[in-house]
Coordinates of C-alpha atoms in Angstrom, one line a residue:
M1 CA 7.4 -6.8 -33.1
K2 CA 5.7 -8.6 -30.2
I3 CA 5.7 -6.0 -27.4
S4 CA 4.6 -6.5 -23.8
I5 CA 3.9 -3.6 -21.4
L6 CA 3.9 -4.5 -17.7
D7 CA 2.2 -2.9 -14.6
D8 CA -0.1 -0.5 -16.4
Y9 CA -2.4 -0.5 -13.3
F10 CA -5.2 1.7 -14.8
D11 CA -4.9 0.7 -18.5
T12 CA -3.6 4.2 -19.2
V13 CA -1.0 3.6 -21.8
R14 CA -3.4 2.8 -24.7
T15 CA -5.2 6.1 -24.0
L16 CA -2.0 8.2 -24.7
D17 CA -1.6 10.0 -27.9
C18 CA 1.9 8.5 -28.3
F19 CA 0.5 5.0 -28.2
A20 CA -0.2 5.5 -31.9
K21 CA 3.6 5.1 -32.4
L22 CA 3.2 1.4 -31.9
A23 CA 0.6 1.0 -34.7
G24 CA 1.4 -2.2 -36.7
H25 CA 3.1 -3.9 -33.8
D26 CA 1.6 -6.7 -31.7
V27 CA 1.1 -5.1 -28.3
K28 CA 0.0 -6.9 -25.1
I29 CA -0.6 -4.8 -22.0
W30 CA -0.8 -6.2 -18.4
N31 CA -2.7 -4.2 -15.8
D32 CA -1.8 -6.2 -12.7
H33 CA 1.5 -6.5 -10.8
V34 CA 3.2 -9.8 -10.8
Q35 CA 6.7 -10.7 -9.6
D36 CA 6.5 -14.5 -9.7
V37 CA 9.1 -15.7 -12.2
D38 CA 7.0 -18.6 -13.5
V39 CA 4.0 -16.4 -14.2
L40 CA 6.2 -13.7 -15.9
A41 CA 8.1 -16.3 -18.0
E42 CA 4.8 -17.7 -19.3
R43 CA 3.3 -14.3 -20.0
L44 CA 6.5 -13.0 -21.8
A45 CA 7.4 -16.2 -23.6
D46 CA 6.9 -14.7 -27.1
T47 CA 7.9 -11.1 -26.2
E48 CA 10.6 -9.4 -28.3
A49 CA 10.4 -5.9 -26.8
L50 CA 9.5 -5.4 -23.1
V51 CA 8.2 -2.1 -21.8
L52 CA 8.7 -1.3 -18.1
I53 CA 7.0 1.4 -16.2
R54 CA 9.8 2.7 -14.0
E55 CA 10.9 0.2 -11.3
R56 CA 7.6 -1.7 -10.7
T57 CA 8.9 -5.1 -11.7
Q58 CA 12.3 -6.6 -11.0
I59 CA 13.9 -8.1 -14.1
R60 CA 16.6 -10.5 -12.9
T61 CA 18.6 -13.4 -14.3
P62 CA 16.2 -16.2 -13.4
L63 CA 13.5 -14.5 -15.6
L64 CA 15.8 -13.3 -18.3
E65 CA 17.2 -16.7 -19.0
R66 CA 13.7 -18.0 -19.7
L67 CA 12.9 -15.4 -22.3
P68 CA 14.8 -16.6 -25.4
K69 CA 12.9 -14.3 -27.8
L70 CA 13.5 -11.1 -25.8
K71 CA 15.7 -8.6 -27.7
L72 CA 14.9 -5.2 -26.2
I73 CA 13.9 -3.7 -22.8
S74 CA 12.7 -0.2 -23.2
Q75 CA 12.0 2.1 -20.3
R76 CA 12.9 5.6 -18.9
S77 CA 15.1 6.8 -16.0
V78 CA 17.3 4.7 -13.8
Y79 CA 17.4 0.9 -13.9
P80 CA 18.4 -0.7 -10.5
H81 CA 15.6 -3.2 -11.1
I82 CA 17.2 -4.7 -14.2
D83 CA 20.1 -7.1 -14.2
I84 CA 22.2 -5.3 -16.9
D85 CA 25.0 -7.8 -16.8
A86 CA 22.6 -10.7 -17.6
C87 CA 21.0 -8.7 -20.4
T88 CA 24.4 -8.0 -21.9
R89 CA 25.4 -11.7 -21.7
L90 CA 22.1 -12.8 -23.3
G91 CA 22.3 -10.1 -26.0
I92 CA 19.3 -8.2 -24.7
I93 CA 19.6 -4.4 -25.4
V94 CA 18.4 -2.1 -22.6
S95 CA 17.3 1.3 -23.8
S96 CA 16.6 3.9 -21.1
S97 CA 16.3 7.7 -21.7
Q98 CA 17.8 9.5 -18.7
H99 CA 15.9 12.7 -19.5
A100 CA 18.9 14.8 -18.5
D101 CA 17.4 18.0 -20.0
T102 CA 14.0 17.9 -18.2
P103 CA 12.9 17.6 -14.6
S104 CA 9.8 15.7 -13.7
Y105 CA 7.4 18.6 -13.1
A106 CA 4.8 16.0 -12.1
T107 CA 7.0 14.8 -9.2
A108 CA 7.9 18.4 -8.2
E109 CA 4.3 19.5 -8.1
F110 CA 3.2 16.4 -6.2
T111 CA 6.0 17.0 -3.7
W112 CA 4.6 20.5 -3.1
G113 CA 1.1 19.0 -2.7
L114 CA 2.4 16.7 0.0
V115 CA 4.0 19.7 1.8
L116 CA 0.7 21.6 1.9
A117 CA -1.3 18.4 2.8
A118 CA 1.0 17.6 5.7
M119 CA 1.5 21.1 7.1
R120 CA -2.3 21.7 7.1
A121 CA -3.2 18.1 8.0
I122 CA -5.6 18.1 5.0
P123 CA -6.1 14.3 4.7
Q124 CA -6.7 14.1 8.5
Q125 CA -9.2 17.0 8.5
M126 CA -11.0 15.5 5.6
A127 CA -11.3 12.1 7.3
A128 CA -12.5 13.8 10.5
L129 CA -15.2 15.8 8.6
K130 CA -16.5 12.6 7.0
A131 CA -16.7 11.1 10.4
G132 CA -18.9 14.0 11.7
K133 CA -16.2 16.1 13.4
W134 CA -15.5 19.8 12.7
Q135 CA -11.9 20.9 12.8
I136 CA -9.6 18.6 14.7
G137 CA -6.6 20.8 15.1
V138 CA -4.5 23.8 14.0
G139 CA -2.1 23.6 11.0
H140 CA 1.0 25.5 10.0
T141 CA 1.6 28.1 7.4
L142 CA 4.7 28.0 5.2
R143 CA 5.6 31.7 4.7
G144 CA 8.8 32.7 6.6
K145 CA 9.8 29.1 7.4
T146 CA 12.9 27.3 6.1
L147 CA 12.5 24.8 3.3
G148 CA 15.4 22.4 3.1
I149 CA 16.3 20.8 -0.2
Y150 CA 18.6 17.7 0.2
G151 CA 20.0 17.1 -3.3
Y152 CA 19.8 20.0 -5.7
G153 CA 19.2 18.3 -9.0
R154 CA 16.5 18.9 -11.6
I155 CA 13.5 18.2 -9.3
G156 CA 15.1 19.7 -6.2
A157 CA 15.7 23.0 -8.0
V158 CA 12.1 23.2 -9.1
V159 CA 10.8 22.5 -5.6
A160 CA 13.1 25.2 -4.3
G161 CA 11.5 27.6 -6.7
Y162 CA 8.0 26.7 -5.4
G163 CA 9.3 27.3 -1.8
K164 CA 10.5 30.7 -2.8
A165 CA 7.2 31.6 -4.4
F166 CA 5.5 30.7 -1.1
G167 CA 7.8 33.1 0.8
M168 CA 10.0 30.4 2.4
N169 CA 13.7 30.7 3.1
V170 CA 15.3 28.0 0.9
L171 CA 18.3 26.1 2.4
V172 CA 20.2 23.5 0.3
W173 CA 22.5 20.6 1.2
A174 CA 24.0 18.5 -1.6
R175 CA 27.3 17.6 -3.3
E176 CA 29.7 20.5 -3.8
K177 CA 28.9 21.0 -7.5
A178 CA 25.2 21.1 -6.7
L179 CA 25.8 23.5 -3.8
A180 CA 27.6 25.9 -6.2
Q181 CA 24.6 25.7 -8.6
A182 CA 22.2 26.4 -5.7
R183 CA 24.2 29.5 -4.7
A184 CA 24.3 30.6 -8.3
D185 CA 20.5 30.3 -8.3
G186 CA 20.3 32.6 -5.3
H187 CA 19.7 30.1 -2.6
E188 CA 21.4 29.8 0.8
T189 CA 23.5 26.6 1.4
A190 CA 24.0 25.0 4.8
S191 CA 27.3 25.1 6.5
S192 CA 27.1 21.4 7.4
K193 CA 24.8 18.4 7.2
D194 CA 24.1 18.7 10.9
A195 CA 23.2 22.4 10.6
F196 CA 21.0 21.6 7.7
F197 CA 18.9 19.1 9.6
E198 CA 18.7 21.4 12.6
R199 CA 17.4 24.4 10.8
C200 CA 14.8 23.0 8.4
D201 CA 11.1 23.4 9.1
V202 CA 10.3 21.4 5.9
L203 CA 13.0 19.0 4.5
S204 CA 12.5 17.4 1.1
L205 CA 14.7 14.7 -0.3
H206 CA 15.7 14.8 -4.0
M207 CA 18.4 12.3 -4.7
R208 CA 18.7 9.2 -6.8
L209 CA 19.2 6.0 -4.9
V210 CA 22.7 4.6 -5.6
D211 CA 25.2 2.9 -3.4
A212 CA 26.6 6.2 -2.2
T213 CA 23.2 7.6 -1.2
R214 CA 21.6 4.4 0.3
G215 CA 20.9 5.2 4.0
I216 CA 22.4 8.7 3.6
V217 CA 19.7 10.0 6.1
T218 CA 20.6 8.5 9.4
S219 CA 18.8 8.2 12.8
A220 CA 21.2 10.9 14.1
D221 CA 20.2 13.2 11.3
L222 CA 16.5 12.8 12.0
A223 CA 17.1 13.3 15.7
R224 CA 18.5 16.8 15.0
M225 CA 15.2 17.9 13.4
K226 CA 12.7 20.2 15.2
P227 CA 9.7 18.6 16.8
S228 CA 7.6 20.8 14.6
A229 CA 9.5 19.9 11.4
L230 CA 8.2 17.9 8.4
I231 CA 10.3 15.5 6.2
V232 CA 9.1 14.7 2.7
N233 CA 10.3 11.8 0.6
T234 CA 9.1 11.5 -3.0
S235 CA 12.5 10.1 -4.2
R236 CA 13.3 6.7 -2.8
A237 CA 12.7 5.0 0.5
G238 CA 16.2 3.6 0.6
L239 CA 17.7 7.1 1.1
I240 CA 16.6 6.8 4.7
A241 CA 18.3 4.2 6.9
P242 CA 16.1 1.2 7.7
N243 CA 13.6 1.8 10.5
A244 CA 15.1 5.2 11.1
L245 CA 12.0 7.2 10.0
V246 CA 9.5 5.3 12.0
N247 CA 11.6 5.4 15.2
A248 CA 12.3 9.1 14.7
L249 CA 8.6 9.9 14.3
R250 CA 7.8 7.9 17.4
A251 CA 10.4 9.9 19.3
G252 CA 9.0 13.2 18.1
R253 CA 11.8 14.4 15.9
P254 CA 10.7 15.3 13.3
G255 CA 7.1 15.8 14.2
M256 CA 5.6 14.9 10.7
A257 CA 6.4 13.1 7.5
A258 CA 4.9 12.9 4.0
I259 CA 5.9 9.8 2.2
D260 CA 5.3 8.6 -1.4
V261 CA 7.9 5.8 -1.6
Y262 CA 8.5 2.6 0.3
E263 CA 11.0 -0.2 0.6
K264 CA 8.6 -2.7 -0.9
E265 CA 6.2 -1.6 -3.6
P266 CA 3.3 -2.0 -4.1
L267 CA 2.8 -1.5 -0.3
R268 CA -0.3 -3.6 0.6
D269 CA 0.4 -4.2 4.3
V270 CA -2.3 -2.2 6.0
N271 CA -0.4 -2.7 9.3
D272 CA 2.7 -0.9 8.1
P273 CA 3.7 1.6 10.8
L274 CA 3.7 4.6 8.5
L275 CA 0.1 3.9 7.4
N276 CA -1.0 4.0 11.1
M277 CA 0.6 7.2 12.3
D278 CA -1.6 10.3 12.6
N279 CA 1.4 12.5 11.9
V280 CA 2.2 10.9 8.5
V281 CA 0.6 11.5 5.1
C282 CA 1.2 8.5 2.9
T283 CA 0.5 8.2 -0.9
P284 CA 1.1 5.2 -3.2
H285 CA 4.1 6.4 -5.3
L286 CA 2.1 8.9 -7.3
G287 CA 4.9 11.5 -7.9
Y288 CA 5.4 10.8 -11.6
V289 CA 1.9 9.3 -12.2
S290 CA 0.1 11.9 -14.3
Q291 CA -1.4 11.8 -17.8
D292 CA 1.0 14.6 -19.0
E293 CA 4.1 12.9 -17.5
Y294 CA 3.1 9.6 -19.1
E295 CA 2.9 11.2 -22.5
I296 CA 6.5 12.5 -22.0
Q297 CA 7.8 9.2 -20.7
F298 CA 6.1 6.8 -23.2
T299 CA 7.1 9.0 -26.1
D300 CA 10.7 8.3 -25.2
I301 CA 10.0 4.6 -24.5
F302 CA 8.2 4.0 -27.8
D303 CA 10.7 6.0 -29.8
Q304 CA 13.4 3.7 -28.4
I305 CA 11.4 0.7 -29.7
L306 CA 11.0 2.2 -33.1
A307 CA 14.7 3.0 -33.3
Y308 CA 15.6 -0.6 -32.4
A309 CA 13.1 -1.9 -35.1
A310 CA 14.8 0.4 -37.6
G311 CA 18.2 -1.1 -36.8
A312 CA 19.6 1.9 -34.9
P313 CA 18.9 1.5 -31.2
I314 CA 19.2 4.7 -29.0
N315 CA 19.8 5.4 -25.3
V316 CA 21.5 2.0 -25.0
V317 CA 22.9 1.5 -21.5
N318 CA 24.7 -1.8 -22.4
P319 CA 26.2 -1.3 -25.9
E320 CA 28.2 -4.5 -25.4
A321 CA 24.9 -6.4 -26.0
I322 CA 24.6 -5.1 -29.6
G323 CA 25.3 -7.8 -32.0
R324 CA 25.5 -10.6 -29.4
R325 CA 22.2 -12.2 -30.2

């Protein structure tokens, strides 16, 4: 099959052990990011199987209708960036493993790295040291403080465990089923959303972005946080209402933020307010970006391609597309 892989920024995929699964196929890898439909249509004109790295490129109707040879889109995790209805109409199968049995340990570990970096102002202290300054302030320890986990799913549960290991008091707010699981795991749950935001010293978001969760963190929620509190977002930018975070940080509640996700990615606007605040640690959506995580993800992605080539597609999110082509 003719296979195209988009947005492999650092040409990492071909270095993975699992890349050997595609031996015998015609594979083209693109290392830049392009969203222009004309450019993508030209690049992918002969593509039969398209590999996506999470949500880096939007795959919508204007592009899909110009890819007559495309038979399969293979990726991992959620797919708000793909027009599933158009794929179904055009007979393009979308295979996407939802990895329901495993959390992204890479994202959980990175979340904790951001917590430590922000609470001790590590990036700011490093920049100051390189500029010839010695100690520019006093940081905050974690032991004895309250770690809030908003959304107690696979990743949230792992991060809660890290907090407990650091001697923090873990407090959870989520849907009722998830709250019950958190209590079963020995964690305290908040009496209300308002109380949750008021009590947390560190608050980490761990929810998928769907219609029900878009903007679920409001300006009023953020205004209830302590001036000394930190909010961490390694999930999706859209969980926080538009402009609410920047305005809240300017108002001093919460006092700090650590952000790995943005409304528009890649974020290349150096004038973005978040990138120019001394009380914010920003990273370029690195949560899942590790060699080990890539091995896990692309093993699933390539297995989906092999299953399709064998005539038995797996993890199909639009079964109505099967047989339409």
